[in-house]
Amino acid sequence: MTDLDPLPVNQPPSDPTVRATPLCFSVQGWNNVPLNAGSRDSVELIVVNHGKEPVRCARIAVTVPIGEGQGDLCSSDKDLPDADKVVIPPGWTAAPLVKSETYAFESSDDTTIAPYGTTTEADQVGFRFPEVKLNRTPGKADLQVTAWTAVGTQDEVEPHSSEVTLTKLPHGFFFDYLAPADPSVALGQSTKLLWSAEGVQGYSLDSYDHDADNPGKDDRELTTGHLSGTTGYTLEAFAGGGLSHRHQAIVEVVEPTTPLTDVTVRDALVLGAGYTSALDREYRANQQQGQPLDLAEPADGDRWAVLAITETDGLVADLKPPVLDVVMTDIHGGAPVVGSLLLDGTDSPLGLELPAGSPLRVQAQDGWKTWQGGTLNARLKVLISEPRILPISPVPPPQPSP
């Protein structure tokens, strides 16, 4: 029974009074993929507790703006998935709608969301909306999210609302990832940051590395300064019309005699204890026989991972290079492929956020075990942070709805 149960069975609560929310919401493409106007993609709502006390959450409702304008998300409600197609956290169910609500979900046990930074309880929940067809007008769509919550020892849940923005980028814009060429460097050394992008009109780099300059619009890499400590970078790619997309990356500085210090980038990416030393792993085709290789065990907190192929044996130049799929468990309980490592000698790294409770694995795509009689080997370098990184997409301070 929740604090909403004094109402008749299946009767939704009355229209909420708008207040500031103790939770923070972000809405983005799944795994921080940039979303283009007119595309059909998965959209993810992430709910995070940035406060100091646990928050009980009994109900969450989302109102999606419909129309053809810049501030609308979809042209029609038919462009949205039905509620039963939404991937929701365990213990949540679809709920009756109130007035203008597009979606509503209730928690069967008033889910407790712990303050972000603790490692004993879940500190975020996520809702994934598959196959959302965005309208064709680039712009920023504001979705209203209302959560019925109680903070700390508060008994009754109360409604709180805020607006969250999803950016619809113009057709032809693409900004895929940001990753360091060297996941870790020695004290005083530099490295390069690499990314993939198209249709970018300019970049803005935010970092405490003052020796790293903003890249040109046609650049796909930049050289860091000579680093004295583990350093975070936020690279924002602009698509014109005030629209942009951000990715973040970390470069670890190895100084065995000195503990790593905290790193903060625009208050959106935080490292507590720093990174582990780079780990060496080896995938041997004749041993794995197509089965996954575990790179990292699950942990209670979110982490940042960077992977790179450092060496291969048995690669045949005249044949199509094999591929290692990178697999992790998302906050919805699925185990999707989140990236790929191509064994072609380019040594391109892959950076990603590793959710709480997720192992990290690599697995050969179909057919690799037949290469050279299963003798192909790949050596990988894996860098994983200690738990406690905030979501990749910066979460803005909550703004009450008008």
mmCIF file of C-alpha atoms in Angstrom:
data_model
loop_
_atom_site.group_PDB
_atom_site.id
_atom_site.type_symbol
_atom_site.label_atom_id
_atom_site.label_comp_id
_atom_site.label_asym_id
_atom_site.label_seq_id
_atom_site.Cartn_x
_atom_site.Cartn_y
_atom_site.Cartn_z
ATOM 1 C CA MET A 1 0.000 0.000 0.000
ATOM 2 C CA THR A 2 1.347 3.448 -0.883
ATOM 3 C CA ASP A 3 0.483 6.868 0.440
ATOM 4 C CA LEU A 4 -1.687 7.296 -2.657
ATOM 5 C CA ASP A 5 -4.034 4.474 -1.616
ATOM 6 C CA PRO A 6 -6.637 6.593 0.259
ATOM 7 C CA LEU A 7 -7.930 7.269 -3.264
ATOM 8 C CA PRO A 8 -10.370 4.733 -4.772
ATOM 9 C CA VAL A 9 -8.775 1.695 -6.402
ATOM 10 C CA ASN A 10 -7.338 2.489 -9.865
ATOM 11 C CA GLN A 11 -8.280 6.142 -9.408
ATOM 12 C CA PRO A 12 -5.252 8.318 -10.284
ATOM 13 C CA PRO A 13 -4.259 11.190 -7.999
ATOM 14 C CA SER A 14 -5.593 14.652 -8.687
ATOM 15 C CA ASP A 15 -3.605 17.140 -10.763
ATOM 16 C CA PRO A 16 -0.449 17.899 -8.734
ATOM 17 C CA THR A 17 0.623 21.183 -7.272
ATOM 18 C CA VAL A 18 3.845 22.199 -8.999
ATOM 19 C CA ARG A 19 6.816 22.367 -6.649
ATOM 20 C CA ALA A 20 10.583 22.006 -6.915
ATOM 21 C CA THR A 21 11.546 18.327 -7.034
ATOM 22 C CA PRO A 22 14.127 16.597 -4.810
ATOM 23 C CA LEU A 23 14.980 14.340 -7.757
ATOM 24 C CA CYS A 24 16.849 15.248 -10.937
ATOM 25 C CA PHE A 25 15.739 14.011 -14.327
ATOM 26 C CA SER A 26 17.558 13.721 -17.634
ATOM 27 C CA VAL A 27 16.187 12.571 -20.970
ATOM 28 C CA GLN A 28 18.467 11.483 -23.793
ATOM 29 C CA GLY A 29 19.031 8.957 -26.523
ATOM 30 C CA TRP A 30 19.757 5.526 -25.145
ATOM 31 C CA ASN A 31 23.430 5.295 -24.097
ATOM 32 C CA ASN A 32 23.733 9.037 -24.841
ATOM 33 C CA VAL A 33 23.309 8.594 -28.607
ATOM 34 C CA PRO A 34 22.547 11.976 -30.241
ATOM 35 C CA LEU A 35 19.009 12.080 -31.644
ATOM 36 C CA ASN A 36 18.268 13.598 -35.060
ATOM 37 C CA ALA A 37 14.974 15.217 -35.980
ATOM 38 C CA GLY A 38 12.896 12.788 -38.037
ATOM 39 C CA SER A 39 14.690 9.720 -36.701
ATOM 40 C CA ARG A 40 13.228 6.758 -34.851
ATOM 41 C CA ASP A 41 15.266 5.900 -31.762
ATOM 42 C CA SER A 42 15.075 4.773 -28.150
ATOM 43 C CA VAL A 43 14.671 7.592 -25.623
ATOM 44 C CA GLU A 44 15.671 7.157 -21.998
ATOM 45 C CA LEU A 45 14.438 8.951 -18.878
ATOM 46 C CA ILE A 46 16.911 8.704 -15.996
ATOM 47 C CA VAL A 47 15.852 9.643 -12.471
ATOM 48 C CA VAL A 48 18.692 10.424 -10.050
ATOM 49 C CA ASN A 49 18.696 11.528 -6.420
ATOM 50 C CA HIS A 50 21.189 14.366 -6.112
ATOM 51 C CA GLY A 51 20.078 15.196 -2.582
ATOM 52 C CA LYS A 52 21.542 14.134 0.746
ATOM 53 C CA GLU A 53 18.694 11.893 1.949
ATOM 54 C CA PRO A 54 16.948 8.847 0.472
ATOM 55 C CA VAL A 55 13.832 9.633 -1.566
ATOM 56 C CA ARG A 56 10.781 7.358 -1.718
ATOM 57 C CA CYS A 57 9.125 7.532 -5.110
ATOM 58 C CA ALA A 58 5.564 6.201 -5.532
ATOM 59 C CA ARG A 59 4.589 7.500 -8.963
ATOM 60 C CA ILE A 60 6.195 9.127 -12.020
ATOM 61 C CA ALA A 61 4.264 10.754 -14.862
ATOM 62 C CA VAL A 62 5.540 12.155 -18.163
ATOM 63 C CA THR A 63 3.820 14.633 -20.466
ATOM 64 C CA VAL A 64 5.200 14.712 -24.015
ATOM 65 C CA PRO A 65 4.590 17.770 -26.250
ATOM 66 C CA ILE A 66 2.965 16.722 -29.544
ATOM 67 C CA GLY A 67 3.109 18.742 -32.762
ATOM 68 C CA GLU A 68 5.369 19.798 -35.624
ATOM 69 C CA GLY A 69 7.212 22.632 -33.876
ATOM 70 C CA GLN A 70 10.705 23.016 -32.455
ATOM 71 C CA GLY A 71 9.425 22.513 -28.919
ATOM 72 C CA ASP A 72 7.419 19.390 -29.764
ATOM 73 C CA LEU A 73 8.852 15.899 -29.570
ATOM 74 C CA CYS A 74 6.609 13.930 -31.927
ATOM 75 C CA SER A 75 4.148 14.837 -34.667
ATOM 76 C CA SER A 76 1.475 12.511 -33.272
ATOM 77 C CA ASP A 77 0.922 10.387 -30.190
ATOM 78 C CA LYS A 78 1.013 7.457 -32.627
ATOM 79 C CA ASP A 79 4.757 8.119 -32.911
ATOM 80 C CA LEU A 80 5.183 7.065 -29.263
ATOM 81 C CA PRO A 81 5.299 3.463 -28.011
ATOM 82 C CA ASP A 82 2.380 2.100 -26.043
ATOM 83 C CA ALA A 83 2.872 2.029 -22.278
ATOM 84 C CA ASP A 84 3.258 -1.753 -22.278
ATOM 85 C CA LYS A 85 6.239 -1.423 -24.645
ATOM 86 C CA VAL A 86 8.174 0.881 -22.282
ATOM 87 C CA VAL A 87 11.064 -0.867 -20.525
ATOM 88 C CA ILE A 88 10.545 -0.073 -16.826
ATOM 89 C CA PRO A 89 12.457 -0.908 -13.631
ATOM 90 C CA PRO A 90 11.459 -3.981 -11.580
ATOM 91 C CA GLY A 91 8.593 -3.249 -9.216
ATOM 92 C CA TRP A 92 7.014 -0.588 -11.455
ATOM 93 C CA THR A 93 3.813 -0.853 -13.502
ATOM 94 C CA ALA A 94 1.871 1.369 -15.887
ATOM 95 C CA ALA A 95 -0.694 3.548 -14.065
ATOM 96 C CA PRO A 96 -3.932 5.378 -14.993
ATOM 97 C CA LEU A 97 -3.371 8.774 -16.615
ATOM 98 C CA VAL A 98 -4.412 12.177 -15.312
ATOM 99 C CA LYS A 99 -5.455 14.937 -17.736
ATOM 100 C CA SER A 100 -2.559 15.706 -20.079
ATOM 101 C CA GLU A 101 -0.226 12.916 -18.940
ATOM 102 C CA THR A 102 1.243 10.784 -21.728
ATOM 103 C CA TYR A 103 2.695 8.079 -19.491
ATOM 104 C CA ALA A 104 2.365 7.250 -15.809
ATOM 105 C CA PHE A 105 4.058 4.547 -13.738
ATOM 106 C CA GLU A 106 3.569 3.429 -10.149
ATOM 107 C CA SER A 107 5.957 1.647 -7.820
ATOM 108 C CA SER A 108 4.456 -1.317 -5.981
ATOM 109 C CA ASP A 109 6.662 -0.736 -2.954
ATOM 110 C CA ASP A 110 7.473 2.991 -3.103
ATOM 111 C CA THR A 111 10.939 2.570 -4.593
ATOM 112 C CA THR A 112 13.653 4.198 -2.495
ATOM 113 C CA ILE A 113 16.260 6.094 -4.502
ATOM 114 C CA ALA A 114 19.438 6.574 -2.485
ATOM 115 C CA PRO A 115 21.567 9.728 -2.676
ATOM 116 C CA TYR A 116 23.932 9.533 -5.605
ATOM 117 C CA GLY A 117 27.325 8.533 -4.282
ATOM 118 C CA THR A 118 26.182 5.769 -1.942
ATOM 119 C CA THR A 119 26.909 2.183 -2.871
ATOM 120 C CA THR A 120 24.456 0.251 -0.711
ATOM 121 C CA GLU A 121 21.176 0.995 -2.507
ATOM 122 C CA ALA A 122 19.955 1.860 -5.989
ATOM 123 C CA ASP A 123 20.528 5.548 -6.610
ATOM 124 C CA GLN A 124 18.837 5.903 -9.993
ATOM 125 C CA VAL A 125 16.006 4.391 -11.979
ATOM 126 C CA GLY A 126 15.506 4.452 -15.724
ATOM 127 C CA PHE A 127 12.633 4.176 -18.195
ATOM 128 C CA ARG A 128 13.409 3.351 -21.832
ATOM 129 C CA PHE A 129 10.911 4.319 -24.538
ATOM 130 C CA PRO A 130 11.701 2.300 -27.700
ATOM 131 C CA GLU A 131 10.965 3.313 -31.283
ATOM 132 C CA VAL A 132 10.131 6.969 -30.626
ATOM 133 C CA LYS A 133 9.587 8.762 -33.956
ATOM 134 C CA LEU A 134 10.782 12.350 -33.526
ATOM 135 C CA ASN A 135 9.181 15.087 -35.609
ATOM 136 C CA ARG A 136 11.206 16.599 -38.448
ATOM 137 C CA THR A 137 11.814 20.018 -36.880
ATOM 138 C CA PRO A 138 15.161 20.418 -35.078
ATOM 139 C CA GLY A 139 14.873 22.080 -31.696
ATOM 140 C CA LYS A 140 14.535 21.535 -27.968
ATOM 141 C CA ALA A 141 11.477 19.682 -26.716
ATOM 142 C CA ASP A 142 10.556 20.184 -23.062
ATOM 143 C CA LEU A 143 8.924 17.192 -21.401
ATOM 144 C CA GLN A 144 7.176 17.634 -18.052
ATOM 145 C CA VAL A 145 8.016 14.997 -15.462
ATOM 146 C CA THR A 146 6.089 14.769 -12.173
ATOM 147 C CA ALA A 147 7.195 12.521 -9.325
ATOM 148 C CA TRP A 148 5.272 11.739 -6.148
ATOM 149 C CA THR A 149 8.005 11.559 -3.513
ATOM 150 C CA ALA A 150 8.808 11.642 0.190
ATOM 151 C CA VAL A 151 12.258 12.707 1.429
ATOM 152 C CA GLY A 152 14.018 11.056 4.352
ATOM 153 C CA THR A 153 11.576 10.263 7.153
ATOM 154 C CA GLN A 154 8.673 12.169 5.581
ATOM 155 C CA ASP A 155 5.502 10.030 5.717
ATOM 156 C CA GLU A 156 3.287 11.317 2.917
ATOM 157 C CA VAL A 157 4.387 11.467 -0.696
ATOM 158 C CA GLU A 158 3.912 14.801 -2.452
ATOM 159 C CA PRO A 159 3.888 15.677 -6.166
ATOM 160 C CA HIS A 160 6.842 17.578 -7.609
ATOM 161 C CA SER A 161 7.204 18.654 -11.244
ATOM 162 C CA SER A 162 10.035 19.837 -13.483
ATOM 163 C CA GLU A 163 10.779 20.193 -17.177
ATOM 164 C CA VAL A 164 13.506 18.233 -18.914
ATOM 165 C CA THR A 165 14.804 19.002 -22.389
ATOM 166 C CA LEU A 166 15.498 16.609 -25.235
ATOM 167 C CA THR A 167 17.457 18.083 -28.146
ATOM 168 C CA LYS A 168 16.430 17.112 -31.685
ATOM 169 C CA LEU A 169 19.537 17.655 -33.772
ATOM 170 C CA PRO A 170 19.426 18.487 -37.487
ATOM 171 C CA HIS A 171 19.702 15.802 -40.135
ATOM 172 C CA GLY A 172 23.339 15.016 -40.918
ATOM 173 C CA PHE A 173 24.685 15.849 -37.448
ATOM 174 C CA PHE A 174 26.591 13.027 -35.791
ATOM 175 C CA PHE A 175 28.800 12.977 -32.673
ATOM 176 C CA ASP A 176 29.393 9.417 -31.572
ATOM 177 C CA TYR A 177 31.898 9.201 -28.710
ATOM 178 C CA LEU A 178 34.891 10.796 -26.995
ATOM 179 C CA ALA A 179 37.738 8.631 -25.741
ATOM 180 C CA PRO A 180 41.438 8.978 -24.923
ATOM 181 C CA ALA A 181 43.949 7.245 -27.184
ATOM 182 C CA ASP A 182 45.766 6.177 -24.004
ATOM 183 C CA PRO A 183 43.449 5.339 -21.103
ATOM 184 C CA SER A 184 46.260 6.118 -18.684
ATOM 185 C CA VAL A 185 49.488 8.113 -18.986
ATOM 186 C CA ALA A 186 52.518 8.655 -16.808
ATOM 187 C CA LEU A 187 52.782 11.809 -14.733
ATOM 188 C CA GLY A 188 53.707 14.769 -16.934
ATOM 189 C CA GLN A 189 52.832 13.033 -20.192
ATOM 190 C CA SER A 190 50.124 13.916 -22.728
ATOM 191 C CA THR A 191 47.781 11.915 -24.952
ATOM 192 C CA LYS A 192 45.128 12.472 -27.604
ATOM 193 C CA LEU A 193 41.360 12.585 -27.354
ATOM 194 C CA LEU A 194 39.602 10.946 -30.306
ATOM 195 C CA TRP A 195 36.022 11.147 -31.544
ATOM 196 C CA SER A 196 33.772 10.553 -34.549
ATOM 197 C CA ALA A 197 31.544 13.345 -35.881
ATOM 198 C CA GLU A 198 29.854 14.774 -38.965
ATOM 199 C CA GLY A 199 27.969 17.988 -39.637
ATOM 200 C CA VAL A 200 29.567 19.852 -36.724
ATOM 201 C CA GLN A 201 29.825 23.650 -36.966
ATOM 202 C CA GLY A 202 32.180 24.037 -34.017
ATOM 203 C CA TYR A 203 33.335 22.654 -30.687
ATOM 204 C CA SER A 204 33.744 23.865 -27.122
ATOM 205 C CA LEU A 205 36.076 22.061 -24.729
ATOM 206 C CA ASP A 206 35.607 22.310 -20.978
ATOM 207 C CA SER A 207 38.422 21.030 -18.764
ATOM 208 C CA TYR A 208 40.921 22.012 -16.102
ATOM 209 C CA ASP A 209 43.561 21.147 -18.705
ATOM 210 C CA HIS A 210 44.230 24.725 -19.806
ATOM 211 C CA ASP A 211 46.783 23.626 -22.394
ATOM 212 C CA ALA A 212 44.135 21.850 -24.490
ATOM 213 C CA ASP A 213 42.555 24.158 -27.078
ATOM 214 C CA ASN A 214 39.132 24.048 -28.697
ATOM 215 C CA PRO A 215 39.381 21.840 -31.804
ATOM 216 C CA GLY A 216 38.476 23.099 -35.258
ATOM 217 C CA LYS A 217 35.163 22.022 -36.761
ATOM 218 C CA ASP A 218 36.869 19.492 -39.039
ATOM 219 C CA ASP A 219 39.123 18.040 -36.337
ATOM 220 C CA ARG A 220 38.598 14.545 -34.975
ATOM 221 C CA GLU A 221 41.305 14.597 -32.340
ATOM 222 C CA LEU A 222 43.110 16.946 -29.984
ATOM 223 C CA THR A 223 46.263 16.702 -27.909
ATOM 224 C CA THR A 224 46.040 17.184 -24.167
ATOM 225 C CA GLY A 225 48.494 19.164 -22.109
ATOM 226 C CA HIS A 226 51.194 17.540 -19.983
ATOM 227 C CA LEU A 227 48.993 16.199 -17.220
ATOM 228 C CA SER A 228 49.773 16.469 -13.521
ATOM 229 C CA GLY A 229 46.699 14.527 -12.366
ATOM 230 C CA THR A 230 43.679 12.579 -13.547
ATOM 231 C CA THR A 231 41.742 14.986 -15.755
ATOM 232 C CA GLY A 232 38.189 15.148 -17.078
ATOM 233 C CA TYR A 233 37.075 16.605 -20.405
ATOM 234 C CA THR A 234 33.671 17.664 -21.743
ATOM 235 C CA LEU A 235 33.532 18.228 -25.499
ATOM 236 C CA GLU A 236 30.418 19.970 -26.811
ATOM 237 C CA ALA A 237 29.698 19.756 -30.541
ATOM 238 C CA PHE A 238 27.460 22.465 -32.026
ATOM 239 C CA ALA A 239 24.983 21.808 -34.802
ATOM 240 C CA GLY A 240 23.761 25.383 -35.306
ATOM 241 C CA GLY A 241 20.598 27.060 -34.119
ATOM 242 C CA GLY A 242 21.704 26.803 -30.504
ATOM 243 C CA LEU A 243 21.638 22.989 -30.628
ATOM 244 C CA SER A 244 24.504 20.813 -29.437
ATOM 245 C CA HIS A 245 25.505 17.460 -27.954
ATOM 246 C CA ARG A 246 28.130 16.611 -25.312
ATOM 247 C CA HIS A 247 30.403 13.704 -24.551
ATOM 248 C CA GLN A 248 32.844 13.309 -21.674
ATOM 249 C CA ALA A 249 36.087 11.448 -21.134
ATOM 250 C CA ILE A 250 38.700 10.911 -18.425
ATOM 251 C CA VAL A 251 42.466 10.518 -18.720
ATOM 252 C CA GLU A 252 44.105 8.801 -15.769
ATOM 253 C CA VAL A 253 47.548 9.902 -14.660
ATOM 254 C CA VAL A 254 49.556 7.101 -13.092
ATOM 255 C CA GLU A 255 51.658 8.139 -10.105
ATOM 256 C CA PRO A 256 51.974 5.081 -7.877
ATOM 257 C CA THR A 257 53.243 6.970 -4.823
ATOM 258 C CA THR A 258 50.363 9.463 -4.755
ATOM 259 C CA PRO A 259 46.636 8.646 -4.466
ATOM 260 C CA LEU A 260 44.418 9.937 -7.251
ATOM 261 C CA THR A 261 42.447 13.076 -6.480
ATOM 262 C CA ASP A 262 38.865 14.010 -7.237
ATOM 263 C CA VAL A 263 38.042 15.183 -10.736
ATOM 264 C CA THR A 264 35.097 17.437 -11.546
ATOM 265 C CA VAL A 265 33.963 18.643 -14.967
ATOM 266 C CA ARG A 266 31.177 21.243 -14.864
ATOM 267 C CA ASP A 267 29.788 19.501 -11.759
ATOM 268 C CA ALA A 268 28.436 16.786 -14.032
ATOM 269 C CA LEU A 269 31.179 14.137 -13.975
ATOM 270 C CA VAL A 270 32.758 13.246 -10.637
ATOM 271 C CA LEU A 271 35.410 10.703 -9.712
ATOM 272 C CA GLY A 272 35.840 9.753 -6.091
ATOM 273 C CA ALA A 273 38.740 7.344 -5.602
ATOM 274 C CA GLY A 274 39.942 7.599 -9.191
ATOM 275 C CA TYR A 275 40.667 4.889 -11.718
ATOM 276 C CA THR A 276 42.107 1.445 -11.344
ATOM 277 C CA SER A 277 45.387 0.804 -13.041
ATOM 278 C CA ALA A 278 44.973 -0.299 -16.616
ATOM 279 C CA LEU A 279 44.150 -4.016 -16.778
ATOM 280 C CA ASP A 280 45.465 -6.371 -19.443
ATOM 281 C CA ARG A 281 43.069 -9.007 -20.779
ATOM 282 C CA GLU A 282 43.383 -11.532 -23.585
ATOM 283 C CA TYR A 283 40.659 -13.084 -25.736
ATOM 284 C CA ARG A 284 41.824 -16.407 -27.191
ATOM 285 C CA ALA A 285 39.454 -17.700 -29.850
ATOM 286 C CA ASN A 286 40.394 -21.356 -29.365
ATOM 287 C CA GLN A 287 39.669 -21.100 -25.618
ATOM 288 C CA GLN A 288 36.547 -18.940 -25.638
ATOM 289 C CA GLN A 289 34.852 -20.789 -28.530
ATOM 290 C CA GLY A 290 32.559 -17.825 -29.070
ATOM 291 C CA GLN A 291 31.714 -17.430 -25.362
ATOM 292 C CA PRO A 292 32.017 -14.012 -23.658
ATOM 293 C CA LEU A 293 35.096 -12.971 -21.710
ATOM 294 C CA ASP A 294 34.473 -11.078 -18.472
ATOM 295 C CA LEU A 295 36.489 -7.871 -18.205
ATOM 296 C CA ALA A 296 34.977 -6.467 -15.007
ATOM 297 C CA GLU A 297 32.718 -7.838 -12.291
ATOM 298 C CA PRO A 298 29.572 -5.914 -11.237
ATOM 299 C CA ALA A 299 29.936 -3.090 -8.720
ATOM 300 C CA ASP A 300 27.445 -1.140 -6.621
ATOM 301 C CA GLY A 301 28.151 2.202 -8.262
ATOM 302 C CA ASP A 302 28.365 3.587 -11.773
ATOM 303 C CA ARG A 303 31.772 3.483 -13.416
ATOM 304 C CA TRP A 304 33.517 4.734 -16.534
ATOM 305 C CA ALA A 305 35.296 2.215 -18.740
ATOM 306 C CA VAL A 306 37.749 2.631 -21.606
ATOM 307 C CA LEU A 307 38.771 -0.349 -23.758
ATOM 308 C CA ALA A 308 41.290 -0.710 -26.550
ATOM 309 C CA ILE A 309 42.803 -3.537 -28.597
ATOM 310 C CA THR A 310 46.570 -3.359 -28.148
ATOM 311 C CA GLU A 311 47.788 -6.382 -30.116
ATOM 312 C CA THR A 312 46.502 -9.267 -32.234
ATOM 313 C CA ASP A 313 47.878 -12.618 -33.362
ATOM 314 C CA GLY A 314 46.653 -14.634 -36.319
ATOM 315 C CA LEU A 315 45.020 -11.756 -38.191
ATOM 316 C CA VAL A 316 44.757 -12.473 -41.945
ATOM 317 C CA ALA A 317 45.233 -9.293 -43.963
ATOM 318 C CA ASP A 318 43.194 -10.374 -46.986
ATOM 319 C CA LEU A 319 40.096 -11.262 -44.983
ATOM 320 C CA LYS A 320 37.534 -9.040 -43.295
ATOM 321 C CA PRO A 321 38.804 -8.210 -39.783
ATOM 322 C CA PRO A 322 36.816 -9.843 -36.972
ATOM 323 C CA VAL A 323 34.909 -7.815 -34.414
ATOM 324 C CA LEU A 324 34.611 -8.008 -30.622
ATOM 325 C CA ASP A 325 31.219 -6.876 -29.339
ATOM 326 C CA VAL A 326 31.231 -5.052 -26.000
ATOM 327 C CA VAL A 327 28.291 -6.067 -23.790
ATOM 328 C CA MET A 328 27.029 -4.695 -20.483
ATOM 329 C CA THR A 329 23.790 -4.718 -18.494
ATOM 330 C CA ASP A 330 21.744 -1.525 -18.630
ATOM 331 C CA ILE A 331 19.653 -0.084 -15.795
ATOM 332 C CA HIS A 332 16.557 -1.675 -17.303
ATOM 333 C CA GLY A 333 17.941 -5.185 -16.836
ATOM 334 C CA GLY A 334 18.784 -5.860 -20.488
ATOM 335 C CA ALA A 335 22.189 -6.974 -21.795
ATOM 336 C CA PRO A 336 22.667 -5.084 -25.062
ATOM 337 C CA VAL A 337 25.740 -4.694 -27.238
ATOM 338 C CA VAL A 338 26.973 -1.170 -26.520
ATOM 339 C CA GLY A 339 29.995 -0.955 -28.768
ATOM 340 C CA SER A 340 32.410 -2.854 -30.960
ATOM 341 C CA LEU A 341 36.169 -3.260 -31.180
ATOM 342 C CA LEU A 342 37.410 -3.942 -34.709
ATOM 343 C CA LEU A 343 40.566 -6.003 -34.962
ATOM 344 C CA ASP A 344 42.046 -4.077 -37.869
ATOM 345 C CA GLY A 345 45.194 -2.669 -36.291
ATOM 346 C CA THR A 346 43.836 0.866 -35.820
ATOM 347 C CA ASP A 347 43.940 0.653 -32.010
ATOM 348 C CA SER A 348 40.847 2.896 -31.675
ATOM 349 C CA PRO A 349 39.580 2.998 -28.069
ATOM 350 C CA LEU A 350 35.985 2.790 -26.902
ATOM 351 C CA GLY A 351 34.689 4.747 -23.899
ATOM 352 C CA LEU A 352 31.370 4.098 -22.146
ATOM 353 C CA GLU A 353 29.472 4.453 -18.887
ATOM 354 C CA LEU A 354 29.081 1.208 -16.949
ATOM 355 C CA PRO A 355 25.865 1.212 -14.869
ATOM 356 C CA ALA A 356 25.674 -0.024 -11.293
ATOM 357 C CA GLY A 357 25.359 -3.793 -11.070
ATOM 358 C CA SER A 358 26.600 -4.394 -14.600
ATOM 359 C CA PRO A 359 29.511 -6.635 -15.553
ATOM 360 C CA LEU A 360 31.559 -5.741 -18.619
ATOM 361 C CA ARG A 361 32.171 -8.411 -21.247
ATOM 362 C CA VAL A 362 33.449 -8.839 -24.778
ATOM 363 C CA GLN A 363 32.189 -11.492 -27.139
ATOM 364 C CA ALA A 364 33.215 -12.400 -30.674
ATOM 365 C CA GLN A 365 30.682 -11.802 -33.375
ATOM 366 C CA ASP A 366 29.467 -14.951 -35.153
ATOM 367 C CA GLY A 367 32.145 -16.674 -37.118
ATOM 368 C CA TRP A 368 35.233 -15.508 -35.292
ATOM 369 C CA LYS A 369 35.944 -18.924 -33.798
ATOM 370 C CA THR A 370 36.421 -20.274 -37.347
ATOM 371 C CA TRP A 371 39.216 -17.824 -38.144
ATOM 372 C CA GLN A 372 42.510 -19.612 -38.687
ATOM 373 C CA GLY A 373 41.162 -22.682 -36.941
ATOM 374 C CA GLY A 374 40.366 -20.654 -33.823
ATOM 375 C CA THR A 375 43.921 -19.432 -33.259
ATOM 376 C CA LEU A 376 43.220 -15.700 -33.380
ATOM 377 C CA ASN A 377 44.107 -13.878 -30.154
ATOM 378 C CA ALA A 378 43.445 -10.294 -29.123
ATOM 379 C CA ARG A 379 45.051 -8.454 -26.229
ATOM 380 C CA LEU A 380 43.032 -5.676 -24.649
ATOM 381 C CA LYS A 381 43.784 -2.890 -22.229
ATOM 382 C CA VAL A 382 40.873 -2.039 -19.922
ATOM 383 C CA LEU A 383 40.629 1.002 -17.664
ATOM 384 C CA ILE A 384 37.735 1.149 -15.199
ATOM 385 C CA SER A 385 37.021 3.840 -12.651
ATOM 386 C CA GLU A 386 36.134 3.203 -9.059
ATOM 387 C CA PRO A 387 32.352 3.456 -8.508
ATOM 388 C CA ARG A 388 30.768 6.900 -8.457
ATOM 389 C CA ILE A 389 30.446 8.744 -11.720
ATOM 390 C CA LEU A 390 27.359 10.817 -12.382
ATOM 391 C CA PRO A 391 25.436 10.187 -15.631
ATOM 392 C CA ILE A 392 27.270 10.976 -18.854
ATOM 393 C CA SER A 393 24.692 13.581 -19.832
ATOM 394 C CA PRO A 394 24.962 16.536 -17.423
ATOM 395 C CA VAL A 395 21.854 16.817 -15.264
ATOM 396 C CA PRO A 396 20.791 20.473 -14.947
ATOM 397 C CA PRO A 397 19.373 21.828 -11.697
ATOM 398 C CA PRO A 398 15.629 21.169 -11.552
ATOM 399 C CA GLN A 399 13.406 24.007 -12.773
ATOM 400 C CA PRO A 400 9.785 24.224 -11.572
ATOM 401 C CA SER A 401 7.204 24.256 -14.340
ATOM 402 C CA PRO A 402 5.470 27.615 -14.894
#
